[in-house]
Amino acid sequence: MTAVGRSADLVHTQMIETQYQQARNNILAENVTLVFIVVSGLLHNSWKTVLLWTLCEVSSQIYRTIFMLRPYARGWPEVDFARYWARHHAIYQTTIGVVWGASMFVFAHASDPESVVLTVTGLVVIVSGAVPGLAYNQLAMRGFLVTSFGLMAMRLLQFGGIDYIILAAALTLYGGVLWLMGALQSRNVEEGIRIRFENIELLEELSAQTRQAREAREIAEAANLGKSQFLAAASHDLRQPLYALSLFSESLQALSLSDKARGIVTQMQGNLDALERLFSGLLDISRLDAGVVKPQWEPIACDVLFDRIDHYLRPLAIQLGLDLRYRSDGSVLFSDPALIEQILVNLATNALRNTAQGGVLIVSRRRGGQIRLEVWDTGSGIAEADLERIFDEFVQVGNPERNRRKGMGLGLAIVRRAAWLLGTTISVRSVPGRGSLFSLMQPIAQSDQTPENTTFAELDDPISGLSLLIVEDDPDVRTALATLTRQWGMLADVVGTADEALEALAGPSDYAIIMSDYRLPGSLNGLEFLRHCKGLNGRAAHCLITGDLDPSILAEAQATDIPLAHKPLPPARLRALLIHLASKSAIKAKHAAALHEGGQR
């Protein structure tokens, strides 16, 4: 037999196999319709007539079970198996179609339109439900359709009268539609099965030809998995001391130091910043590529968005001696706050680091039903030949010496991935020596979508005086966080376990912000603890901080709607995060106050 013939036999065998697998499931649907026909028949016929027809239908089911399903399951006959059972099934379905079609002659009477309607309804239901399941055996489907619908139309024509003739014609047309639908489904299923077998054959051929290559690949994959597991574990262990060093360094800068000591601290902080940017960039790319980041769409006021971004960018602009300005028409866009903020921060940071004099302008403009966000700079510009490759990882135009103060070459790679998640692209225009313009479009929020944001301008210092609970198992990080947040004027309680945190929550303090590491000693991890906190302190803003790269942790945090930040978290970003959480806490407090006031009224 040729390969084509073998393939056709395999497809036919699989079609019949599927047909018989579904047969047992179809029995339930058939009996539901049988009950309907019997009950409606008893309303208009003698019980003896109904019983006689019911015995015929039940006998057909018994025959199917004993003389079809059981022998088929035993694999009999061994020769010409699929063709034998395909023919047997077609004969059976044609016969059972006669039984169901005969119900029109038994239960439907021209003088009793209600009996006609009920019987036709039952027949249409049983045939419509059977056709998709019979599509695996076209001969069986056609036999069942012709006999059941043919007898039904014949009986209606026998009644005479224009109404019954129209009904017979309509049912005949409907039967034709079912015929075409079943044929189409049969072709699609057959093609799908054929493609599956062809793929299996191709894979088997490829496997036989490349067995040695596959074994080598398996060895490489095992080595890569081991490397990934090592990096994931090492990442957490490296991030903890790096995080602590960064926080301690920031705290040292707030002390009274000699010029020499301050210079050493500044150099140390610069190196720590470079390491943190590399860690954060690689982490952001891995999160976006892993598909665990899902956009959370909500209305965002551009003024509030720019205010939040400014808290992160302003220190860098001052350090570089550059002008940083914003221009907004008060629009409200509809986007994911974290992703759109990350895009703008990365674009603006990249612009600041590549601008020697002048400054950076961030703009929002209405364009029809969308908002165009733009980042202008007066930097060195980008040659046309480099416009596409600047979005690749570790590409830095105009930085052949790899000066780490100009970044790591990951910012624009992250921007492109985040923009793709938001359903947009980044447009670039640049004139070498004069500057660049990066822009993207986002939909404008509808009139019934009102953003709930507390602008940071409402407070002189958004986090000073706020109560904060931090759960962190590493003692060095714990000490550093306590020192730094208290220097910022926060009322910070820093504990090492979830049990200690629960004790603190049981006390008189009403925390505005609760932050927790993921890995904690005891029975609860950080995510479980924060979920528990939501029930104890609904007004607080919650955040998970971790050095783990496990995508399942990211996905779990995403599913529970708990914000997640990764270590090492630079002091500037930590402060920006606390300010953002403070605004969320303020919104919750306003809601609680409004509900309380409404309850009193």
Coordinates of C-alpha atoms in Angstrom, one line a residue:
M1 CA 0.0 0.0 0.0
T2 CA 1.3 3.5 -0.9
A3 CA 2.0 6.1 1.7
V4 CA -1.1 8.0 0.6
G5 CA -3.3 4.9 1.0
R6 CA -1.9 4.3 4.5
S7 CA -2.6 7.9 5.4
A8 CA -6.2 7.7 4.2
D9 CA -6.8 4.5 6.1
L10 CA -5.3 6.0 9.3
V11 CA -7.6 9.1 8.9
H12 CA -10.7 7.0 8.3
T13 CA -9.9 4.7 11.2
Q14 CA -9.4 7.7 13.5
M15 CA -12.7 9.2 12.3
I16 CA -14.6 6.0 13.1
E17 CA -12.8 5.7 16.4
T18 CA -13.9 9.2 17.4
Q19 CA -17.5 8.4 16.2
Y20 CA -17.7 5.3 18.5
Q21 CA -16.1 7.2 21.4
Q22 CA -18.9 9.8 21.2
A23 CA -21.6 7.2 20.9
R24 CA -21.8 6.6 24.6
N25 CA -22.0 10.3 25.3
N26 CA -24.8 10.7 22.7
I27 CA -27.0 8.2 24.6
L28 CA -27.7 10.7 27.4
A29 CA -28.8 13.4 24.9
E30 CA -30.9 10.9 23.0
N31 CA -32.7 9.8 26.2
V32 CA -33.5 13.3 27.2
T33 CA -35.3 13.8 23.9
L34 CA -36.9 10.4 24.2
V35 CA -38.5 11.5 27.5
F36 CA -39.7 14.7 25.9
I37 CA -41.3 12.8 23.0
V38 CA -42.9 10.2 25.3
V39 CA -44.4 12.8 27.7
S40 CA -45.7 15.0 24.9
G41 CA -47.1 11.8 23.1
L42 CA -49.0 10.7 26.2
L43 CA -50.8 14.0 26.2
H44 CA -52.4 13.3 22.8
N45 CA -52.2 9.5 22.3
S46 CA -53.1 6.3 24.2
W47 CA -50.4 4.9 26.4
K48 CA -50.3 1.6 24.5
T49 CA -49.4 3.5 21.3
V50 CA -46.7 5.4 23.1
L51 CA -45.4 2.3 24.8
L52 CA -45.1 0.4 21.5
W53 CA -43.0 3.2 19.9
T54 CA -40.9 3.6 23.0
L55 CA -40.1 -0.1 23.0
C56 CA -38.9 0.1 19.4
E57 CA -36.6 3.1 20.3
V58 CA -35.2 1.5 23.5
S59 CA -34.6 -1.8 21.6
S60 CA -32.5 0.1 19.1
Q61 CA -30.4 1.4 22.0
I62 CA -30.0 -2.1 23.5
Y63 CA -29.0 -3.4 20.1
R64 CA -26.4 -0.6 19.8
T65 CA -24.9 -1.4 23.2
I66 CA -24.8 -5.2 22.9
F67 CA -24.1 -5.7 19.2
M68 CA -22.1 -2.6 18.3
L69 CA -20.3 -0.9 21.2
R70 CA -19.2 -4.0 23.0
P71 CA -17.8 -5.8 19.9
Y72 CA -16.2 -2.6 18.8
A73 CA -14.5 -2.2 22.1
R74 CA -13.1 -5.8 21.9
G75 CA -11.6 -5.0 18.5
W76 CA -13.7 -7.5 16.5
P77 CA -13.4 -8.2 13.7
E78 CA -9.6 -8.0 13.3
V79 CA -9.8 -7.7 9.5
D80 CA -11.2 -4.6 7.8
F81 CA -12.1 -3.3 11.2
A82 CA -12.8 0.4 10.5
R83 CA -14.7 -0.2 7.2
Y84 CA -16.9 -2.9 8.8
W85 CA -18.0 -0.7 11.7
A86 CA -18.4 2.4 9.4
R87 CA -20.9 0.4 7.3
H88 CA -22.6 -1.1 10.4
H89 CA -22.9 2.3 11.9
A90 CA -24.4 3.8 8.7
I91 CA -27.0 1.0 8.5
Y92 CA -27.9 1.5 12.2
Q93 CA -28.3 5.2 11.9
T94 CA -30.5 4.9 8.8
T95 CA -32.7 2.4 10.7
I96 CA -32.9 4.6 13.8
G97 CA -33.8 7.5 11.6
V98 CA -36.8 5.5 10.4
V99 CA -37.8 4.9 14.1
W100 CA -37.6 8.6 14.9
G101 CA -39.3 9.7 11.7
A102 CA -42.1 7.2 12.3
S103 CA -43.0 9.1 15.5
M104 CA -44.7 11.7 13.2
F105 CA -47.1 9.0 12.0
V106 CA -47.6 7.7 15.5
F107 CA -47.9 11.0 17.6
A108 CA -48.7 13.8 15.2
H109 CA -52.3 14.3 14.0
A110 CA -53.6 16.9 11.5
S111 CA -56.6 17.6 13.7
D112 CA -54.4 18.3 16.7
P113 CA -51.8 21.0 15.8
E114 CA -50.3 20.9 19.3
S115 CA -49.3 17.3 18.8
V116 CA -47.7 18.2 15.5
V117 CA -45.7 21.1 17.0
L118 CA -44.5 18.9 19.9
T119 CA -43.4 16.0 17.8
V120 CA -41.7 18.2 15.2
T121 CA -39.9 20.0 18.0
G122 CA -38.6 16.8 19.4
L123 CA -37.4 15.5 16.0
V124 CA -35.7 18.7 15.1
V125 CA -33.9 18.7 18.5
I126 CA -32.7 15.1 18.2
V127 CA -31.5 15.5 14.5
S128 CA -29.8 18.8 15.1
G129 CA -28.0 17.4 18.1
A130 CA -27.0 14.2 16.3
V131 CA -25.6 15.8 13.1
P132 CA -22.4 17.2 14.7
G133 CA -21.7 13.8 16.3
L134 CA -22.4 11.9 13.1
A135 CA -20.2 14.1 10.9
Y136 CA -17.3 11.7 11.4
N137 CA -19.2 9.1 9.3
Q138 CA -20.8 11.0 6.4
L139 CA -22.8 7.9 5.2
A140 CA -24.4 7.5 8.7
M141 CA -25.2 11.2 8.9
R142 CA -26.9 11.3 5.5
G143 CA -28.9 8.1 6.2
F144 CA -30.2 9.5 9.5
L145 CA -31.0 12.9 8.0
V146 CA -32.8 11.5 5.0
T147 CA -35.0 9.0 6.9
S148 CA -35.9 11.2 9.8
F149 CA -36.5 14.4 8.0
G150 CA -37.9 12.6 4.9
L151 CA -40.6 10.8 7.0
M152 CA -41.3 14.0 8.9
A153 CA -41.9 16.0 5.6
M154 CA -43.9 13.1 4.1
R155 CA -46.3 13.1 7.1
L156 CA -46.8 16.9 6.9
L157 CA -47.5 16.8 3.2
Q158 CA -50.0 14.0 3.9
F159 CA -51.9 16.3 6.2
G160 CA -52.4 18.8 3.4
G161 CA -53.2 22.4 3.9
I162 CA -50.9 25.3 3.1
D163 CA -49.5 25.7 6.7
Y164 CA -48.3 22.1 6.8
I165 CA -46.9 22.3 3.3
I166 CA -44.9 25.4 4.2
L167 CA -43.7 23.7 7.3
A168 CA -42.6 20.7 5.3
A169 CA -40.7 22.9 2.9
A170 CA -39.0 24.8 5.7
L171 CA -38.0 21.6 7.4
T172 CA -36.6 20.2 4.2
L173 CA -34.5 23.3 3.7
Y174 CA -33.3 23.1 7.3
G175 CA -32.3 19.5 6.7
G176 CA -30.3 20.6 3.7
V177 CA -28.5 23.2 5.8
L178 CA -27.7 20.5 8.4
W179 CA -26.4 18.3 5.5
L180 CA -24.0 21.0 4.4
M181 CA -22.9 21.9 7.9
G182 CA -22.2 18.2 8.6
A183 CA -20.2 17.9 5.4
L184 CA -18.2 21.0 6.2
Q185 CA -17.4 19.8 9.7
S186 CA -16.5 16.3 8.4
R187 CA -14.0 17.9 5.9
N188 CA -12.5 20.1 8.6
V189 CA -12.1 17.2 11.1
E190 CA -10.7 15.0 8.4
E191 CA -8.2 17.6 7.3
G192 CA -7.2 18.2 11.0
I193 CA -6.6 14.5 11.6
R194 CA -4.7 14.2 8.3
I195 CA -2.4 17.1 9.3
R196 CA -1.8 15.5 12.7
F197 CA -0.8 12.2 11.2
E198 CA 1.4 14.0 8.6
N199 CA 3.1 15.9 11.4
I200 CA 3.6 12.7 13.4
E201 CA 5.2 11.1 10.3
L202 CA 7.4 14.1 9.8
L203 CA 8.5 14.1 13.4
E204 CA 9.2 10.4 13.3
E205 CA 11.3 10.9 10.2
L206 CA 13.1 13.8 11.7
S207 CA 13.6 11.9 14.9
A208 CA 15.2 9.0 13.1
Q209 CA 17.5 11.2 11.1
T210 CA 18.5 13.5 13.9
R211 CA 18.6 11.2 17.0
Q212 CA 22.2 12.2 17.8
A213 CA 21.4 15.9 17.4
R214 CA 18.3 15.5 19.7
E215 CA 20.4 13.9 22.4
A216 CA 22.9 16.7 22.1
R217 CA 20.0 19.2 22.4
E218 CA 18.7 17.4 25.4
I219 CA 22.1 17.6 27.1
A220 CA 22.3 21.3 26.2
E221 CA 18.7 22.0 27.5
A222 CA 19.5 20.2 30.7
A223 CA 22.6 22.3 31.1
N224 CA 20.6 25.4 30.3
L225 CA 18.0 24.5 32.8
G226 CA 20.7 24.0 35.4
K227 CA 22.2 27.3 34.6
S228 CA 18.7 29.0 34.8
Q229 CA 18.1 27.4 38.2
F230 CA 21.5 28.5 39.4
L231 CA 21.0 32.1 38.1
A232 CA 17.5 32.2 39.7
A233 CA 18.9 31.1 43.1
A234 CA 22.0 33.2 42.8
S235 CA 20.0 36.2 41.7
H236 CA 18.1 36.2 45.0
D237 CA 21.2 35.8 47.0
L238 CA 23.1 38.5 45.1
R239 CA 20.2 40.9 45.2
Q240 CA 19.8 40.9 49.0
P241 CA 23.3 42.2 49.8
L242 CA 23.2 44.6 46.8
Y243 CA 19.8 45.9 48.0
A244 CA 21.1 46.4 51.5
L245 CA 24.3 48.2 50.2
S246 CA 22.3 50.5 48.1
L247 CA 20.0 51.5 51.0
F248 CA 22.9 51.9 53.4
S249 CA 24.7 54.1 50.8
E250 CA 21.7 56.4 50.5
S251 CA 21.5 56.6 54.3
L252 CA 25.2 57.5 54.5
Q253 CA 24.7 60.4 52.1
A254 CA 22.3 62.0 54.5
L255 CA 24.9 62.0 57.3
S256 CA 27.5 64.7 58.0
L257 CA 30.6 63.4 56.2
S258 CA 33.9 64.8 55.2
D259 CA 34.4 65.7 51.6
K260 CA 36.7 62.7 51.1
A261 CA 34.2 60.3 52.7
R262 CA 31.4 61.8 50.7
G263 CA 33.3 61.3 47.5
I264 CA 33.9 57.6 48.3
V265 CA 30.2 57.2 49.1
T266 CA 29.2 58.9 45.8
Q267 CA 31.5 56.6 43.8
M268 CA 30.2 53.6 45.7
Q269 CA 26.6 54.7 45.0
G270 CA 27.4 55.1 41.3
N271 CA 28.7 51.6 41.0
L272 CA 25.7 50.2 42.9
D273 CA 23.4 52.2 40.6
A274 CA 25.0 50.6 37.5
L275 CA 24.6 47.1 39.0
E276 CA 21.0 47.8 39.9
R277 CA 20.1 49.1 36.5
L278 CA 21.6 46.0 34.9
F279 CA 19.7 43.7 37.2
S280 CA 16.4 45.6 36.8
G281 CA 16.8 45.8 33.0
L282 CA 17.4 42.1 32.6
L283 CA 14.5 41.3 35.0
D284 CA 12.1 43.6 33.1
I285 CA 13.0 41.9 29.8
S286 CA 12.6 38.4 31.2
R287 CA 9.2 39.4 32.7
L288 CA 7.9 40.8 29.4
D289 CA 9.2 37.9 27.4
A290 CA 7.8 35.3 29.8
G291 CA 4.3 36.6 29.1
V292 CA 3.4 37.0 32.8
V293 CA 2.8 40.7 32.5
K294 CA -0.9 41.4 31.6
P295 CA -2.0 45.0 31.1
Q296 CA -4.4 46.3 33.7
W297 CA -6.4 48.9 31.8
E298 CA -7.7 52.0 33.7
P299 CA -8.1 55.7 33.1
I300 CA -5.0 57.8 34.0
A301 CA -4.9 61.6 34.2
C302 CA -1.9 62.8 32.2
D303 CA -1.2 65.5 34.9
V304 CA -1.0 62.9 37.6
L305 CA 1.1 60.6 35.4
F306 CA 3.6 63.4 34.7
D307 CA 3.7 64.3 38.4
R308 CA 4.5 60.7 39.3
I309 CA 7.2 60.5 36.7
D310 CA 8.8 63.8 37.8
H311 CA 9.4 62.4 41.2
Y312 CA 11.7 59.8 39.6
L313 CA 13.3 61.9 36.9
R314 CA 13.8 65.2 38.6
P315 CA 16.9 64.1 40.7
L316 CA 18.6 62.8 37.5
A317 CA 17.9 66.0 35.6
I318 CA 19.3 68.2 38.5
Q319 CA 22.4 66.0 38.7
L320 CA 23.0 66.4 34.9
G321 CA 22.2 70.1 35.0
L322 CA 19.4 69.7 32.4
D323 CA 16.0 71.3 32.0
L324 CA 13.1 68.9 32.4
R325 CA 9.6 70.2 31.4
Y326 CA 6.1 68.8 30.9
R327 CA 3.2 70.0 28.7
S328 CA -0.3 68.5 29.2
D329 CA -3.7 69.6 28.0
G330 CA -5.4 67.8 31.0
S331 CA -6.3 64.7 29.0
V332 CA -7.2 61.4 30.5
L333 CA -5.8 58.3 28.7
F334 CA -6.8 54.7 29.1
S335 CA -3.8 52.4 29.6
D336 CA -1.9 50.3 32.1
P337 CA -0.4 52.7 34.7
A338 CA 2.7 50.6 35.4
L339 CA 3.6 49.9 31.7
I340 CA 2.9 53.5 30.5
E341 CA 5.0 54.9 33.3
Q342 CA 7.8 52.5 32.6
I343 CA 7.8 53.4 29.0
L344 CA 7.9 57.2 29.6
V345 CA 10.5 56.9 32.4
N346 CA 12.8 54.7 30.2
L347 CA 12.4 57.1 27.2
A348 CA 13.0 60.2 29.3
T349 CA 16.0 58.6 31.3
N350 CA 17.5 57.6 28.0
A351 CA 17.0 61.1 26.6
L352 CA 18.6 62.8 29.7
R353 CA 21.6 60.6 29.6
N354 CA 22.2 61.3 26.0
T355 CA 21.8 65.1 26.2
A356 CA 24.8 67.3 27.0
Q357 CA 22.9 70.6 27.1
G358 CA 19.4 71.9 26.9
G359 CA 16.8 69.5 28.2
V360 CA 13.9 67.1 27.8
L361 CA 10.2 67.8 27.2
I362 CA 7.4 65.3 27.9
V363 CA 4.2 66.1 26.2
S364 CA 0.6 64.8 25.9
R365 CA -1.6 65.9 22.9
R366 CA -5.0 64.9 21.8
R367 CA -5.2 63.3 18.4
G368 CA -8.8 62.4 17.6
G369 CA -9.9 59.6 19.9
Q370 CA -6.3 59.0 21.1
I371 CA -3.6 60.7 23.1
R372 CA -0.1 61.1 21.7
L373 CA 2.6 60.9 24.3
E374 CA 5.9 62.5 23.2
V375 CA 9.5 62.7 24.6
W376 CA 11.6 65.4 23.0
D377 CA 15.3 66.0 23.7
T378 CA 18.1 68.3 22.5
G379 CA 20.7 65.6 22.6
S380 CA 23.1 64.2 20.1
G381 CA 20.4 62.6 17.9
I382 CA 20.5 59.2 16.1
A383 CA 21.6 58.5 12.5
E384 CA 18.9 57.0 10.3
A385 CA 20.8 53.8 9.9
D386 CA 20.6 53.3 13.6
L387 CA 17.0 54.0 14.2
E388 CA 15.8 50.4 14.1
R389 CA 18.6 48.7 16.0
I390 CA 18.5 51.1 19.0
F391 CA 15.6 48.9 20.3
D392 CA 17.8 45.8 20.4
E393 CA 19.4 44.6 23.7
F394 CA 22.7 46.2 24.8
V395 CA 22.8 48.5 21.7
Q396 CA 24.1 52.0 22.6
V397 CA 24.6 54.4 19.8
G398 CA 27.3 57.0 20.5
N399 CA 28.7 55.1 23.5
P400 CA 31.6 52.9 22.2
E401 CA 33.4 53.2 25.5
R402 CA 30.4 51.7 27.2
N403 CA 30.2 54.4 29.8
R404 CA 27.8 53.0 32.4
R405 CA 26.5 56.5 33.3
K406 CA 24.8 56.4 29.9
G407 CA 22.9 53.2 30.7
M408 CA 23.2 49.6 29.9
G409 CA 21.5 49.5 26.5
L410 CA 18.3 47.8 27.8
G411 CA 15.9 50.7 28.3
L412 CA 14.6 50.9 24.7
A413 CA 14.4 47.1 24.4
I414 CA 12.1 47.2 27.4
V415 CA 10.1 50.1 25.9
R416 CA 9.4 48.2 22.7
R417 CA 8.2 45.1 24.6
A418 CA 6.0 47.1 26.9
A419 CA 4.5 49.1 24.0
W420 CA 3.7 45.9 22.2
L421 CA 1.7 44.8 25.3
L422 CA -0.2 48.0 25.2
G423 CA -1.1 47.5 21.5
T424 CA 1.0 50.3 20.2
T425 CA 4.5 51.0 18.7
I426 CA 7.2 53.5 19.3
S427 CA 7.8 56.1 16.6
V428 CA 11.2 57.8 16.3
R429 CA 12.3 60.9 14.5
S430 CA 15.8 62.2 15.0
V431 CA 18.2 64.8 13.5
P432 CA 21.9 64.1 14.4
G433 CA 23.3 66.9 16.4
R434 CA 19.9 68.4 17.2
G435 CA 17.9 65.9 19.1
S436 CA 15.2 63.2 19.0
L437 CA 11.5 62.6 19.4
F438 CA 10.0 59.4 20.6
S439 CA 6.2 59.0 20.6
L440 CA 3.4 56.5 21.1
M441 CA -0.4 56.6 21.0
Q442 CA -2.8 55.5 23.6
P443 CA -6.7 55.6 23.6
I444 CA -8.4 58.4 25.4
A445 CA -10.6 57.5 28.3
Q446 CA -14.3 57.5 27.8
S447 CA -16.4 60.1 29.6
D448 CA -17.8 57.6 32.1
Q449 CA -14.3 56.5 33.1
T450 CA -13.1 58.8 35.9
P451 CA -9.5 58.2 37.2
E452 CA -9.2 58.1 40.9
N453 CA -5.8 59.6 41.7
T454 CA -4.5 61.8 44.4
T455 CA -2.0 64.3 43.0
F456 CA 1.2 64.6 44.9
A457 CA 0.9 68.3 44.8
E458 CA -1.8 68.1 47.4
L459 CA 0.9 67.3 50.0
D460 CA 4.2 69.0 50.8
D461 CA 5.8 65.6 51.3
P462 CA 3.6 62.8 50.3
I463 CA 5.2 60.2 52.6
S464 CA 6.4 62.2 55.6
G465 CA 4.4 61.1 58.7
L466 CA 2.9 58.1 57.0
S467 CA 2.8 54.8 58.9
L468 CA 4.7 52.0 57.2
L469 CA 5.0 48.2 57.9
I470 CA 7.8 46.3 56.2
V471 CA 8.3 42.6 56.5
E472 CA 11.9 41.6 55.5
D473 CA 13.7 38.4 56.6
D474 CA 17.3 39.7 55.7
P475 CA 18.6 41.6 58.8
D476 CA 20.9 43.8 56.8
V477 CA 18.1 44.9 54.4
R478 CA 15.8 45.2 57.4
T479 CA 18.2 47.6 59.1
A480 CA 18.8 49.6 56.0
L481 CA 15.1 50.0 55.2
A482 CA 14.3 51.1 58.7
T483 CA 17.1 53.7 58.6
L484 CA 16.3 55.1 55.2
T485 CA 12.5 55.3 55.5
R486 CA 12.8 57.0 59.0
Q487 CA 15.1 59.5 57.5
W488 CA 12.3 60.3 55.0
G489 CA 10.1 61.0 58.0
M490 CA 8.0 57.9 57.8
L491 CA 6.7 56.0 60.9
A492 CA 8.3 52.7 59.9
D493 CA 7.9 49.4 61.7
V494 CA 10.3 46.8 60.2
V495 CA 9.9 43.1 61.2
G496 CA 11.4 39.9 60.1
T497 CA 8.5 37.4 60.0
A498 CA 4.8 37.3 59.0
D499 CA 3.9 36.4 62.6
E500 CA 5.6 39.5 63.9
A501 CA 3.8 41.5 61.2
L502 CA 0.4 40.1 62.2
E503 CA 1.1 41.0 65.8
A504 CA 1.9 44.6 64.7
L505 CA -1.3 44.7 62.7
A506 CA -3.2 43.6 65.8
G507 CA -1.9 46.7 67.6
P508 CA -3.1 50.3 67.6
S509 CA -1.2 51.3 64.5
D510 CA -3.3 51.9 61.3
Y511 CA -0.7 51.4 58.6
A512 CA -1.1 53.3 55.3
I513 CA 1.4 51.1 53.5
I514 CA 2.3 47.4 54.0
M515 CA 5.3 46.0 52.1
S516 CA 6.6 42.4 52.3
D517 CA 9.4 40.3 50.9
Y518 CA 8.3 37.1 49.3
R519 CA 10.6 34.7 51.1
L520 CA 9.7 34.7 54.7
P521 CA 10.4 32.2 57.5
G522 CA 7.4 30.3 58.8
S523 CA 4.3 29.0 57.2
L524 CA 3.3 32.1 55.2
N525 CA 5.2 33.6 52.3
G526 CA 4.9 37.3 51.5
L527 CA 2.1 36.9 49.0
E528 CA 0.0 34.8 51.3
F529 CA 0.7 37.3 54.1
L530 CA -0.4 40.3 52.0
R531 CA -3.6 38.5 50.9
H532 CA -4.3 38.0 54.5
C533 CA -3.6 41.6 55.2
K534 CA -6.3 42.7 52.8
G535 CA -8.9 41.3 55.2
L536 CA -7.3 42.9 58.2
N537 CA -6.5 46.3 56.8
G538 CA -8.4 47.2 53.7
R539 CA -7.3 50.8 53.7
A540 CA -3.6 50.1 53.4
A541 CA -1.8 49.9 50.1
H542 CA 0.0 46.6 49.7
C543 CA 3.2 45.7 47.7
L544 CA 5.3 42.6 47.3
I545 CA 9.1 43.0 47.0
T546 CA 11.2 40.1 45.9
G547 CA 14.5 39.1 44.3
D548 CA 13.0 35.9 42.8
L549 CA 12.8 35.5 39.0
D550 CA 10.3 32.7 39.1
P551 CA 7.5 33.5 36.5
S552 CA 4.9 31.6 38.7
I553 CA 5.4 34.2 41.5
L554 CA 4.9 37.0 39.0
A555 CA 1.8 35.4 37.6
E556 CA 0.4 34.7 41.1
A557 CA 0.9 38.3 42.2
Q558 CA -0.7 39.5 38.9
A559 CA -3.7 37.3 39.5
T560 CA -4.2 38.5 43.1
D561 CA -3.9 42.2 42.0
I562 CA -1.0 42.9 44.4
P563 CA 1.7 45.2 43.0
L564 CA 5.1 43.6 42.7
A565 CA 8.6 45.3 42.8
H566 CA 11.9 43.6 42.3
K567 CA 15.1 43.9 44.3
P568 CA 17.4 45.6 44.1
L569 CA 15.2 48.7 44.4
P570 CA 17.2 51.9 44.1
P571 CA 16.4 54.5 46.8
A572 CA 14.9 56.9 44.2
R573 CA 12.6 54.2 42.8
L574 CA 11.8 53.0 46.4
R575 CA 10.7 56.5 47.2
A576 CA 8.7 56.8 44.0
L577 CA 7.0 53.5 44.8
L578 CA 6.2 54.7 48.3
I579 CA 4.7 57.9 46.9
H580 CA 2.6 55.9 44.5
L581 CA 1.4 53.6 47.2
A582 CA 0.6 56.6 49.4
S583 CA -1.7 57.9 46.7
K584 CA -3.4 54.5 46.5
S585 CA -3.8 54.5 50.3
A586 CA -5.2 58.1 50.2
I587 CA -7.8 57.0 47.6
K588 CA -8.9 54.1 49.8
A589 CA -9.1 56.4 52.8
K590 CA -11.4 58.8 50.9
H591 CA -13.6 55.9 49.9
A592 CA -13.8 54.7 53.5
A593 CA -14.6 58.2 54.7
A594 CA -17.3 58.6 52.1
L595 CA -18.9 55.2 53.0
H596 CA -18.7 56.1 56.7
E597 CA -20.3 59.5 56.1
G598 CA -23.1 57.9 53.9
G599 CA -23.7 55.3 56.6
Q600 CA -24.2 58.0 59.3
R601 CA -26.6 59.8 57.1

